[in-house]
Coordinates of C-alpha atoms in Angstrom, one line a residue:
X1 CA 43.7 -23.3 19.3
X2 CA 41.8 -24.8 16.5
X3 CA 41.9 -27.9 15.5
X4 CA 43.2 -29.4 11.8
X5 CA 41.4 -31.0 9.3
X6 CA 40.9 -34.6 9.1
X7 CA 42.1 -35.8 6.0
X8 CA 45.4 -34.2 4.4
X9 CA 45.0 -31.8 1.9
X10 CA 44.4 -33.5 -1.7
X11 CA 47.4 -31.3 -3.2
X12 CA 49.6 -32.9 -1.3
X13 CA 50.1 -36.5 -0.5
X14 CA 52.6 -37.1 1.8
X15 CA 53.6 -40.9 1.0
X16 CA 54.4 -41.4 4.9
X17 CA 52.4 -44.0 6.6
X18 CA 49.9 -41.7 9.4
X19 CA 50.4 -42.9 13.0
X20 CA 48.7 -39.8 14.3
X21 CA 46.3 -42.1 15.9
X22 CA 48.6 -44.1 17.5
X23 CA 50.6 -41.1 18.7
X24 CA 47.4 -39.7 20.6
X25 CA 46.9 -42.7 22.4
X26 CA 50.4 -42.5 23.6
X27 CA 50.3 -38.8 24.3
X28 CA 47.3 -39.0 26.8
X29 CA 49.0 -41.6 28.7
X30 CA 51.9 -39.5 28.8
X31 CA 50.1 -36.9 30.2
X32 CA 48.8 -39.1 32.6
X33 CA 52.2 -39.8 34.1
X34 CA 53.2 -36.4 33.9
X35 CA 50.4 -35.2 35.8
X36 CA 51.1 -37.4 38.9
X37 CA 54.5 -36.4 39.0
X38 CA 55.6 -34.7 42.2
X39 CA 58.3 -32.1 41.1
X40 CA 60.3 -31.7 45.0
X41 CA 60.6 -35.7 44.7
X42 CA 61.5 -36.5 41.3
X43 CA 64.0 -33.7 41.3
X44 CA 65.4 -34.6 44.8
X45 CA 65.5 -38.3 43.5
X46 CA 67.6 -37.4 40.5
X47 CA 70.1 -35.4 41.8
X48 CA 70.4 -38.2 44.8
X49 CA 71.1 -40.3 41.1
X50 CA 73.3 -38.0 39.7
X51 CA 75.4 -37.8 42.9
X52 CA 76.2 -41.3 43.0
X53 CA 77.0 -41.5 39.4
X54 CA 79.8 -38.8 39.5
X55 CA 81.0 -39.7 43.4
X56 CA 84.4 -41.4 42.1
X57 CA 85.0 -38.9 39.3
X58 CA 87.8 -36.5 40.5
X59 CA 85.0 -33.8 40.9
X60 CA 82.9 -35.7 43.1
X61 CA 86.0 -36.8 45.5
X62 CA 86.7 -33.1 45.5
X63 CA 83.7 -32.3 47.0
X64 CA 82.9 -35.5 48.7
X65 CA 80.0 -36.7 47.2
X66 CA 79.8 -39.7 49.2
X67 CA 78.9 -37.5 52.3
X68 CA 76.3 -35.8 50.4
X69 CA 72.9 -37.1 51.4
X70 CA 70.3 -34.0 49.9
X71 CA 69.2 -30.4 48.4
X72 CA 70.6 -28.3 51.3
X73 CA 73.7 -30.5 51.9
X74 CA 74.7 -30.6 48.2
X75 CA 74.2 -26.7 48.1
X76 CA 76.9 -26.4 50.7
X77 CA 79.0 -28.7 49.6
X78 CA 79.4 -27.3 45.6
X79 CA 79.8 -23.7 44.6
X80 CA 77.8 -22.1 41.8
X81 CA 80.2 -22.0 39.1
X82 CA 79.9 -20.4 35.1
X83 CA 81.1 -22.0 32.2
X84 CA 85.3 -20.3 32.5
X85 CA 85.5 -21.9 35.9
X86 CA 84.7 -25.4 35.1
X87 CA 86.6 -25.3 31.6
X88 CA 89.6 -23.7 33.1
X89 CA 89.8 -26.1 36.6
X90 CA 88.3 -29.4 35.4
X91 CA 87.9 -29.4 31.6
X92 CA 90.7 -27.6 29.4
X93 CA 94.0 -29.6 30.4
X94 CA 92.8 -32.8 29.0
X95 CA 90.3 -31.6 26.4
X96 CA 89.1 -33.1 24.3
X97 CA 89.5 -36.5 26.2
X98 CA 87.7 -36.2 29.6
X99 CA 87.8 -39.3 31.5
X100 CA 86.5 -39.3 34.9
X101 CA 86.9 -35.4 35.2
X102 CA 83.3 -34.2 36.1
X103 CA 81.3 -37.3 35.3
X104 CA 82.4 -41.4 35.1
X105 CA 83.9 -42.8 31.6
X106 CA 84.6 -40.6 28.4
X107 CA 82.8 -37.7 27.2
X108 CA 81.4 -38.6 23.7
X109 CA 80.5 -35.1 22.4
X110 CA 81.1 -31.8 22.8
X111 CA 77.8 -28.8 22.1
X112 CA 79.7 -26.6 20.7
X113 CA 77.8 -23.2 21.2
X114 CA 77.0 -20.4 19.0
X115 CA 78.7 -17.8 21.3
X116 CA 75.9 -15.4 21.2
X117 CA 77.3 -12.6 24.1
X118 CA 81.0 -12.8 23.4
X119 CA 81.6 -14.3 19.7
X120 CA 83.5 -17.0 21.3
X121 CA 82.3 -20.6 20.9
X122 CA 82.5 -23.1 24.1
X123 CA 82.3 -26.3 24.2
X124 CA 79.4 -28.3 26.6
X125 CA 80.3 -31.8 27.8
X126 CA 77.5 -33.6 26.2
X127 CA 76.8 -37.4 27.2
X128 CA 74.3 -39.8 25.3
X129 CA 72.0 -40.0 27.9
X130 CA 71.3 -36.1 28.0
X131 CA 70.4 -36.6 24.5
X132 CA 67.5 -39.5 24.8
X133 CA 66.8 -37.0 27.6
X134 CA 66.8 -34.1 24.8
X135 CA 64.6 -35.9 22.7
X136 CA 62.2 -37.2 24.9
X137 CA 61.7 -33.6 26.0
X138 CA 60.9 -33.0 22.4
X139 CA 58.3 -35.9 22.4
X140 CA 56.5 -34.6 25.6
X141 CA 56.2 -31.0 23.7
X142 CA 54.3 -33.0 21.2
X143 CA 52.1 -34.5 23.2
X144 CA 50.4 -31.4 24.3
X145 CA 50.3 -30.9 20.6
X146 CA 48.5 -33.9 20.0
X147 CA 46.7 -33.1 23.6
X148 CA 44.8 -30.3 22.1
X149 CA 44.0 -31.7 19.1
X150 CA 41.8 -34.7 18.8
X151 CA 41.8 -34.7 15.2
X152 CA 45.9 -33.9 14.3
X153 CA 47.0 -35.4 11.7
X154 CA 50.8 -34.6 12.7
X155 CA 52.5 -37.5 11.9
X156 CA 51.1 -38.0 8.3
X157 CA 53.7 -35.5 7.0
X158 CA 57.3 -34.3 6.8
X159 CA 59.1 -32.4 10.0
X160 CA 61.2 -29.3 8.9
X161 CA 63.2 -27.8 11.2
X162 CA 66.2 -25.3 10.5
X163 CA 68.8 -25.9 12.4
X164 CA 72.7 -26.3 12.2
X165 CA 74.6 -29.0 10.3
X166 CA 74.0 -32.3 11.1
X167 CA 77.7 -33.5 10.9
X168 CA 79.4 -33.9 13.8
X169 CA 83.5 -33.1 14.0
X170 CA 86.0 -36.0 14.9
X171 CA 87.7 -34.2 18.2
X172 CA 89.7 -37.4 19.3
X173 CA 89.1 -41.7 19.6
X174 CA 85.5 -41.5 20.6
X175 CA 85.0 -38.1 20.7
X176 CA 83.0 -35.2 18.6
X177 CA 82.3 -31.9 18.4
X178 CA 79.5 -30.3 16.9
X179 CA 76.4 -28.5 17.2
X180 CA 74.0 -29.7 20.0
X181 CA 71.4 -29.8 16.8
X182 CA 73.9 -32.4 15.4
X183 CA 74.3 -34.5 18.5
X184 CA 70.7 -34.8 19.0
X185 CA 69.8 -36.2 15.8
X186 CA 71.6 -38.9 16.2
X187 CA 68.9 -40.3 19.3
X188 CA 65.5 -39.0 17.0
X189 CA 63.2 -42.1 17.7
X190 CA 62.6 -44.2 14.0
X191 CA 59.0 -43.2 13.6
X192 CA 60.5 -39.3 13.0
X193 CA 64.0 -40.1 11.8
X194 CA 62.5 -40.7 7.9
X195 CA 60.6 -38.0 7.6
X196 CA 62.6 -35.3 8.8
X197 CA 63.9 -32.3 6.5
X198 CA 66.0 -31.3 5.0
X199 CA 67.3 -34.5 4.1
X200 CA 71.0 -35.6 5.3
X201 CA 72.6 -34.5 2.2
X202 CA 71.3 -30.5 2.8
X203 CA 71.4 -30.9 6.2
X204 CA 75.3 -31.3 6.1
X205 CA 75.7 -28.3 4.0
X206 CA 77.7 -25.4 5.8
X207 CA 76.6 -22.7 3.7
X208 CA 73.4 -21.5 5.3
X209 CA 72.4 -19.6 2.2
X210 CA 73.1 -22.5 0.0
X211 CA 70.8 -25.1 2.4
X212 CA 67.5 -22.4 2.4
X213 CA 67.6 -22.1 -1.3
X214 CA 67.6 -25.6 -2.1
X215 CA 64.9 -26.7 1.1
X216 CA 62.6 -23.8 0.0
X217 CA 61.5 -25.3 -3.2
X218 CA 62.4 -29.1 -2.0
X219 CA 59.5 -28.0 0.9
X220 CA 57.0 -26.8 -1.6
X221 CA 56.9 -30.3 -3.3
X222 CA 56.5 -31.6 0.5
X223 CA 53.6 -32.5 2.9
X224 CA 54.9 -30.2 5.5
X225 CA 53.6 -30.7 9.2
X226 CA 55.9 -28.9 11.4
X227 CA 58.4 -26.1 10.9
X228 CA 61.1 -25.6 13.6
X229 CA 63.7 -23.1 13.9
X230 CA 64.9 -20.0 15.9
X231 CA 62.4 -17.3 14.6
X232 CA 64.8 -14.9 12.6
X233 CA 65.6 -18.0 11.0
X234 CA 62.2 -19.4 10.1
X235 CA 61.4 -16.0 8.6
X236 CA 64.5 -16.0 6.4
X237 CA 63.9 -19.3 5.6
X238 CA 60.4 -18.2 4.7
X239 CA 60.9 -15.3 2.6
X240 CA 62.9 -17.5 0.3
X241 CA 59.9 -19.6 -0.3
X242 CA 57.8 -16.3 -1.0
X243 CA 60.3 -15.5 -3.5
X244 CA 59.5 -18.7 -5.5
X245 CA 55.8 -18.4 -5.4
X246 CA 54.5 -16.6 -8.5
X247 CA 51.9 -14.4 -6.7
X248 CA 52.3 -11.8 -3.8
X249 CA 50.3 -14.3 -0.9
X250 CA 52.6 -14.7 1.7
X251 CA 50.5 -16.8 3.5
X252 CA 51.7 -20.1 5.1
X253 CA 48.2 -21.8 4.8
X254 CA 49.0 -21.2 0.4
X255 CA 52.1 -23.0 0.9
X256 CA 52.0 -25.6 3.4
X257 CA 47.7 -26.6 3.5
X258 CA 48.1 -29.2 6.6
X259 CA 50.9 -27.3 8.6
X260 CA 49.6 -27.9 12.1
X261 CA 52.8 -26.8 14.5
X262 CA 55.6 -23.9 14.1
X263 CA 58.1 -25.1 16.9
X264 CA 60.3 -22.4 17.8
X265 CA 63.2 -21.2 20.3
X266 CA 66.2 -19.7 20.8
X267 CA 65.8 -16.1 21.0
X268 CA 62.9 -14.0 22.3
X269 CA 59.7 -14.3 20.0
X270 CA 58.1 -11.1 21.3
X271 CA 59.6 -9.0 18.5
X272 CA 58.4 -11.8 15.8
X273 CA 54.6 -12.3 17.3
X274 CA 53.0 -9.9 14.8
X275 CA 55.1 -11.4 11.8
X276 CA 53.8 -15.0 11.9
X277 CA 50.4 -13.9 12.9
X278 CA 50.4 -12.6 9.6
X279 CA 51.8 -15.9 8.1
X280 CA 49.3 -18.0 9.5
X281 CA 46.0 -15.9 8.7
X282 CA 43.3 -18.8 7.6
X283 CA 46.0 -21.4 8.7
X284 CA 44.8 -24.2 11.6
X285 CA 48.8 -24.1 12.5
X286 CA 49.7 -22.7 16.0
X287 CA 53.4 -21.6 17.7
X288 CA 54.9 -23.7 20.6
X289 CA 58.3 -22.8 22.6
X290 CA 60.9 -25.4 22.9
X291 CA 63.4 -23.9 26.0
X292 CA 66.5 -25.8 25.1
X293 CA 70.1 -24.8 25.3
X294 CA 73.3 -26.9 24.6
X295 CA 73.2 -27.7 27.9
X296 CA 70.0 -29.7 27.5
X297 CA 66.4 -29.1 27.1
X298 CA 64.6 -27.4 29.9
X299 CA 61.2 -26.4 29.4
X300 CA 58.1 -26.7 26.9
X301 CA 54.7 -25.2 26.1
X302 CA 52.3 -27.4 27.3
X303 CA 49.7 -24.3 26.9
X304 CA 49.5 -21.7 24.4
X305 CA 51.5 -19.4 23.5
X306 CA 52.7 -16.5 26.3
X307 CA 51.1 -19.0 29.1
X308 CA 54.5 -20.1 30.2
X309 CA 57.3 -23.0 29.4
X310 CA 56.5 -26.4 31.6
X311 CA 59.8 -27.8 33.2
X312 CA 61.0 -31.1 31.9
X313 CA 61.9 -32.5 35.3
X314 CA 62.9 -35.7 34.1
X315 CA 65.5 -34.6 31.3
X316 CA 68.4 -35.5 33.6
X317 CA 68.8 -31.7 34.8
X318 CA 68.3 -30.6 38.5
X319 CA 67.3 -27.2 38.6
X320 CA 68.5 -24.5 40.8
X321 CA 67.1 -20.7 40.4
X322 CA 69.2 -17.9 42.2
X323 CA 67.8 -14.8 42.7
X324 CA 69.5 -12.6 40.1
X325 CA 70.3 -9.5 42.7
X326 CA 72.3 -12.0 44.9
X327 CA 73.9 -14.1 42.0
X328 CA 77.6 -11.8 42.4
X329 CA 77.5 -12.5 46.0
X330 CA 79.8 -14.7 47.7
X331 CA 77.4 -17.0 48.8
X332 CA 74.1 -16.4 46.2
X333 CA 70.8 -17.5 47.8
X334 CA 69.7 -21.1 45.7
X335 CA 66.2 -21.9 45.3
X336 CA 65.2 -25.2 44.3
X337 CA 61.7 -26.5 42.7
X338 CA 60.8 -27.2 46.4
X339 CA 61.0 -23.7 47.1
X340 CA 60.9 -21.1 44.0
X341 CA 58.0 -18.3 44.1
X342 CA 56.3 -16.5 41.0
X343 CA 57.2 -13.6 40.3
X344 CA 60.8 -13.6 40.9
X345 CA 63.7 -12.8 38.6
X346 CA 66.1 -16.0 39.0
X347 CA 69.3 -17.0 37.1
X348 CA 69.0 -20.6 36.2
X349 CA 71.8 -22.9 37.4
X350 CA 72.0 -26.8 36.5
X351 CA 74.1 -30.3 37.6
X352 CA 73.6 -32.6 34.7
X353 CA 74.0 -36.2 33.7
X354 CA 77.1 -34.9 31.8
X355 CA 79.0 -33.6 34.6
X356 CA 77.6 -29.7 35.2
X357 CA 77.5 -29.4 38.7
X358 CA 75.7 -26.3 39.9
X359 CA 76.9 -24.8 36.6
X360 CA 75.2 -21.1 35.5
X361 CA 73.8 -21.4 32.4
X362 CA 72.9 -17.4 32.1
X363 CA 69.5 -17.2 31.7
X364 CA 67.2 -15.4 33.8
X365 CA 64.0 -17.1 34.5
X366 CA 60.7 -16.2 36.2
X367 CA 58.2 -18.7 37.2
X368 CA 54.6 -17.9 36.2
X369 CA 53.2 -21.0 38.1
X370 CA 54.5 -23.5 40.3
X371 CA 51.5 -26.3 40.1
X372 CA 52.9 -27.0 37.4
X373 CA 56.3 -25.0 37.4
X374 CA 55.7 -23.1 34.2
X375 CA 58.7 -20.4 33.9
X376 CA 59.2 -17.5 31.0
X377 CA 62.3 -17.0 30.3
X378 CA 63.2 -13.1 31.1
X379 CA 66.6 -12.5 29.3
X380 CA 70.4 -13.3 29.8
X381 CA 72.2 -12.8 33.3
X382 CA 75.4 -11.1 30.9
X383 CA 72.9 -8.9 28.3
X384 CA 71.4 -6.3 30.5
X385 CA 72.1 -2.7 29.7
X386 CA 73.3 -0.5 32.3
X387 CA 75.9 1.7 30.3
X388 CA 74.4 4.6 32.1
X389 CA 72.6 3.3 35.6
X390 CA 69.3 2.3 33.3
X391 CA 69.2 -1.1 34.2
X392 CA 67.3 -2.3 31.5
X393 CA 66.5 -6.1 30.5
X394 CA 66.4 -8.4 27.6
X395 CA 62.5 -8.5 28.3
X396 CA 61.7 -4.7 28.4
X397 CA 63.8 -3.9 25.5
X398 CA 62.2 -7.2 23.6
X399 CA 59.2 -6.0 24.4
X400 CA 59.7 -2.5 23.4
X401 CA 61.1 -2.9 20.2
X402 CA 58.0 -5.1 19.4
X403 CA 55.5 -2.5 20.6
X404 CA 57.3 -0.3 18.2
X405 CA 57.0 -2.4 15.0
X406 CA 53.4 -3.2 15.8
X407 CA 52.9 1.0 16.1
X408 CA 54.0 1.7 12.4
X409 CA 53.2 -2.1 11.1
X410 CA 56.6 -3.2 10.5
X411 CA 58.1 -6.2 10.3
X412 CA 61.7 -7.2 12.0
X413 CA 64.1 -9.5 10.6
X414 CA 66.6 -9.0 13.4
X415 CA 68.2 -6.2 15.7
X416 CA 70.9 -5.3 18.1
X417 CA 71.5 -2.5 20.5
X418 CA 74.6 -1.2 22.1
X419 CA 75.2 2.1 24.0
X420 CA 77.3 4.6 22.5
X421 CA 79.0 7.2 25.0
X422 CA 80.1 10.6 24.7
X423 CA 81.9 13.1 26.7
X424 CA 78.4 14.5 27.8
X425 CA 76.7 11.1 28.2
X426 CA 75.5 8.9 25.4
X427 CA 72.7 7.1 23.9
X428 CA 71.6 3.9 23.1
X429 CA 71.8 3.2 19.5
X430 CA 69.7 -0.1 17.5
X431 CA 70.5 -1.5 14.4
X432 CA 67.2 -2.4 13.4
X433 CA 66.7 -5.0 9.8
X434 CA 63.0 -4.7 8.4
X435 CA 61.7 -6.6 6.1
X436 CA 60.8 -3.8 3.6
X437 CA 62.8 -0.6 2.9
X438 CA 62.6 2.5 4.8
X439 CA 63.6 5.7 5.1
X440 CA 65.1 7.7 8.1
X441 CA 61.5 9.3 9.1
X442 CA 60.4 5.2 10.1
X443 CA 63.8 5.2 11.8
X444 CA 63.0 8.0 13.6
X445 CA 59.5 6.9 14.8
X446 CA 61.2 3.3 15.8
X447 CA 63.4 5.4 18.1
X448 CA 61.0 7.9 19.8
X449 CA 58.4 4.3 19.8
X450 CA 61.1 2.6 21.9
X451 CA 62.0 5.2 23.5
X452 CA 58.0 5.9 25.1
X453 CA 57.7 2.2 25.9
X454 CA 61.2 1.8 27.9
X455 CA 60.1 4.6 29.9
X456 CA 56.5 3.1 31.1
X457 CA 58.6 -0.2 31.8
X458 CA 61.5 0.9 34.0
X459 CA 61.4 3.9 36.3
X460 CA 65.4 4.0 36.3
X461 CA 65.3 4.7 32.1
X462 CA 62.7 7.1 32.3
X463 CA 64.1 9.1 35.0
X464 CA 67.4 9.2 33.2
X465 CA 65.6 10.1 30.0
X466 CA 63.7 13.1 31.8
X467 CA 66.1 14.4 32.8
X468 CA 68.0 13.6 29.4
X469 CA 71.8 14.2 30.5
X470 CA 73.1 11.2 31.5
X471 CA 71.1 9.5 28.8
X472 CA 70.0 10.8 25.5
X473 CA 67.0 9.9 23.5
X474 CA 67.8 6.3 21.4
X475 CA 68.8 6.4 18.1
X476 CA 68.1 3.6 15.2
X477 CA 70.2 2.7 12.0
X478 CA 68.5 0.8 9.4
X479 CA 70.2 -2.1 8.4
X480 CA 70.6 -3.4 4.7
X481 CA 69.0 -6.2 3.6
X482 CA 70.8 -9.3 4.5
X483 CA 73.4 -7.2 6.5
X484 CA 73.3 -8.9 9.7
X485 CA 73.5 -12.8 7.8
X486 CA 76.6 -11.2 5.8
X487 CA 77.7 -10.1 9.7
X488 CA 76.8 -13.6 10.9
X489 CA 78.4 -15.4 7.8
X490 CA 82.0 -14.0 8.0
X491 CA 81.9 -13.7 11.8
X492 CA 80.6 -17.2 12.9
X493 CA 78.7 -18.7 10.1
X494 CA 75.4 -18.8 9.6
X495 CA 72.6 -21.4 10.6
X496 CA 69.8 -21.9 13.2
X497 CA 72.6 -22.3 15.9
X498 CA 73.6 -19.2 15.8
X499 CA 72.4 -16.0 16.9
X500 CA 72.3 -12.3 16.4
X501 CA 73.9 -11.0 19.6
X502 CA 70.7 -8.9 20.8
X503 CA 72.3 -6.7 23.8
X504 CA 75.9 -5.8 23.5
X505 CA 77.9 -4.2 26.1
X506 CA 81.6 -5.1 24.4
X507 CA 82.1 -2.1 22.3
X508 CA 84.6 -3.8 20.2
X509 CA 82.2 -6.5 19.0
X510 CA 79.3 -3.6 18.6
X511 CA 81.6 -1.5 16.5
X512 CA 82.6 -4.3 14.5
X513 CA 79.2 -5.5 14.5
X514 CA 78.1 -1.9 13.3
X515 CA 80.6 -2.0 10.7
X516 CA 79.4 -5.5 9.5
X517 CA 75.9 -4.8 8.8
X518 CA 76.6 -2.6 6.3
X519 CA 74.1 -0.2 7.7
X520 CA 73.0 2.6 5.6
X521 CA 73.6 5.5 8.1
X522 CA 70.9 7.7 9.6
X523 CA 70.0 9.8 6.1
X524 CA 69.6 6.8 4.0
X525 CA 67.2 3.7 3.7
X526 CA 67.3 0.3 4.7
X527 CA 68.1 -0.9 0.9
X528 CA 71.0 1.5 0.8
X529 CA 69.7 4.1 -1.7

């Protein structure tokens, strides 16, 4: 990491009053406290808290919270459940007014997710406190920011971050819907709330297209600081502001002189590495992971980038890990921060201020340390691809499309793969967007790229592959430009919420996805000619 310059660029005054001072000094006492914290107790400690919060709701009578007196005893006491069990037993016959269902009072919000795997949205109890919680997650993530940099100059500029609209939907008296995104802003501490882009009256806009094109030229007249997004989003964002400039530099340092943080999340940022290392040659700016979820925020980079996400153990979630092979078991072995070990695949589960108890969110995590717990997260518990006994994982095939674009110096703008079958077999097939058009040789090269790597990473694919029966070599379509945002726009609407579906096993939603993307077909290129 290298550290910014002291005064902001003279191109660019900001107008905002700079605190960054004042922000350091509360960042290394921060640190301070966070360094003396002892994970076993302060998560044992707030699920003790949470317990006696929810023990009169009709959940916690159910399962006789008032009995419960720890870890082990709570993990007998309360099933691991996924997001159809609570919604059809506790949630769906008095939605959208919860009272006393699965936590005391009313429910004032909803997160209504992006319904990456299936297309179909759900909707997260979501309470106030989970969102201070949220945000001071956020906070701690700049700390370590500020940790690093002696001489930041943060908070002397404007905060960009592309996410989804900020309005939130009237769902009954004293309850909304809307995008977690949404909910969130409404707890951003004062000192941030001014300065944040795009200003409330883009931010409300529900055509994505509409918002980038009128924020890319509103952040060129800006003193940007920090750009957050999901990464397919920031670079879509971005290319919009290339467009405007008048020469061919597409270099973030041209366009934004005192950027000093890109805050990203959301989907896997393998494939994107090689992209915004190109965007930020000669730029003092540097990449942190923010691991949040409608559920809540989870994790942070306290370190650099690929050194692991730092659990935020006092956002109001306790964390459970189950090992992923025993998670379809009737009774799943649960790990706890007490007990986790590197190295191991876990699914995460989570009991929350908002009434989750135990609840699978359907990630799969691995712990890289555990003084601190720093985790990477490896993929989704539902987006594996077996469709032929291969066993693959978000993380291999993330890793191996990137490996593949960093072989023939390409750059992604997003990709999905499904498995196609055949009488004999099948293949796996990726619908691949680039940034630049190609032609079907590069497609071909993607495919036999992907193809080498999967089979160094998992012995299953490769020994299916050798014997190439069962599973044929992998085929990739090149998608026209702006196909999967035309996909995302008449399927769920686009925005930093929502997300490309990256593994898909439903061959319905891959066909239609397939059909959506108006992809070129194998013997054209990627702009359709």
């Amino acid at each position: 990491m290298t550290d910014g310059p002291a005064n902001p660029s003279p191109s660019k005054r900001s107008g905002y009053l700079d605190f960054s001072g004042l922000a350091r000094v509360y960042a290394r006492r921060r640190i301070r406290d966070l360094q003396r914290v002892d994970a076993s107790r302060t998560q044992e400690n707030l699920l003790r808290r949470l317990l006696w919060r929810a023990q009169n709701t009709r959940f916690g009578k159910a399962h006789g919270y008032d009995q419960i007196r720890g870890v082990e005893t709570y993990q007998k006491a309360v099933p691991v459940r996924e997001y159809a069990e609570f919604w059809s037993d506790w949630w769906s016959a008095s939605y959208p007014v919860l009272v006393d269902a699965t936590w005391p009072g009313q429910i004032p919000y909803f997160a209504r997710t992006s319904g990456t795997t299936t297309g179909r949205s759900k909707f997260i109890p979501y309470t106030r406190a989970m969102r201070r919680a949220a945000v001071r997650g956020f906070v701690d993530m700049l700390c370590y920011h500020l940790a690093a940099r002696p001489q930041s100059r943060l908070f002397g500029g404007a905060f960009l971050g592309l996410t989804g609209p900020t309005c939130l939907d009237p769902a009954a008296a004293e309850t909304s819907t809307g995008a977690v995104s949404a909910i969130a802003a409404g707890a951003l501490p004062g000192f941030l709330s001014h300065r944040v882009l795009p200003p409330p009256d883009l931010a409300d806009l529900p055509d994505w297209q509409e918002k980038i094109r009128r924020l890319a030229p509103l952040s060129l007249q800006s003193d940007v600081r920090c750009l957050g997004g999901s990464p397919n989003w920031l670079l879509l964002f971005l290319a919009e502001v290339s467009r405007l400039q008048a020469d061919a530099t597409e270099r973030l340092v041209e366009w934004y002189p005192d950027l000093e943080l890109i805050l990203h999340g959301g989907v896997n940022f393998t494939p994107y590495r090689n992209r915004f290392k190109d965007l930020l040659e000669g730029s003092h700016a540097e990449t942190r992971e923010l691991y949040s979820a409608s559920e809540g925020v989870f994790a942070y980079a306290d370190r650099g980038d690929g050194e692991g996400l730092r659990l935020h153990l006092d956002g109001l979630v306790f964390f459970e890990f189950v090992p992923i092979e025993t998670l379809s078991s009737i009774t799943p072995a649960r790990h706890w921060i007490g007990n986790v070990e590197t190295g191991i695949d876990y699914a995460l589960v989570i009991s929350t201020s908002a009434g989750l108890w135990s609840y699978v969110v359907g990630d799969i995590v691995r712990f890289v340390d555990t003084n601190p717990h720093r985790l990477i997260v490896a993929g989704r518990v539902q987006q594996g691809l077996s469709a032929f006994g291969e066993h693959l994982i978000e993380e291999e095939i993330a890793d191996a499309v990137a490996s593949a674009l960093s072989t023939l110096k390409l750059t992604l703008v997003d990709y999905s793969v499904g498995a196609v079958r055949t009488e004999r077999g099948g293949h796996h097939l990726y619908l691949i967007e680039l940034t630049h058009p190609a032609d079907l040789a590069v497609g071909e090269r993607l495919a036999a790229s992907i193809d080498a790597r999967l089979s160094k990473l998992n012995q299953d694919y490769a020994e299916l592959r050798e014997r190439d029966f069962a599973l044929k070599s992998p085929e990739v379509e090149l998608v026209n430009p702006g196909g999967f945002s035309a996909w995302m726009k008449s399927r769920r609407g686009l925005g930093g919420q929502n997300k490309v579906p990256r593994i898909i096993s439903d061959e319905i939603l891959f066909s239609d996805l397939r059909a959506g993307v108006m992809i070129s077909g194998k013997g054209g290129t990627c702009d359709g000619t």
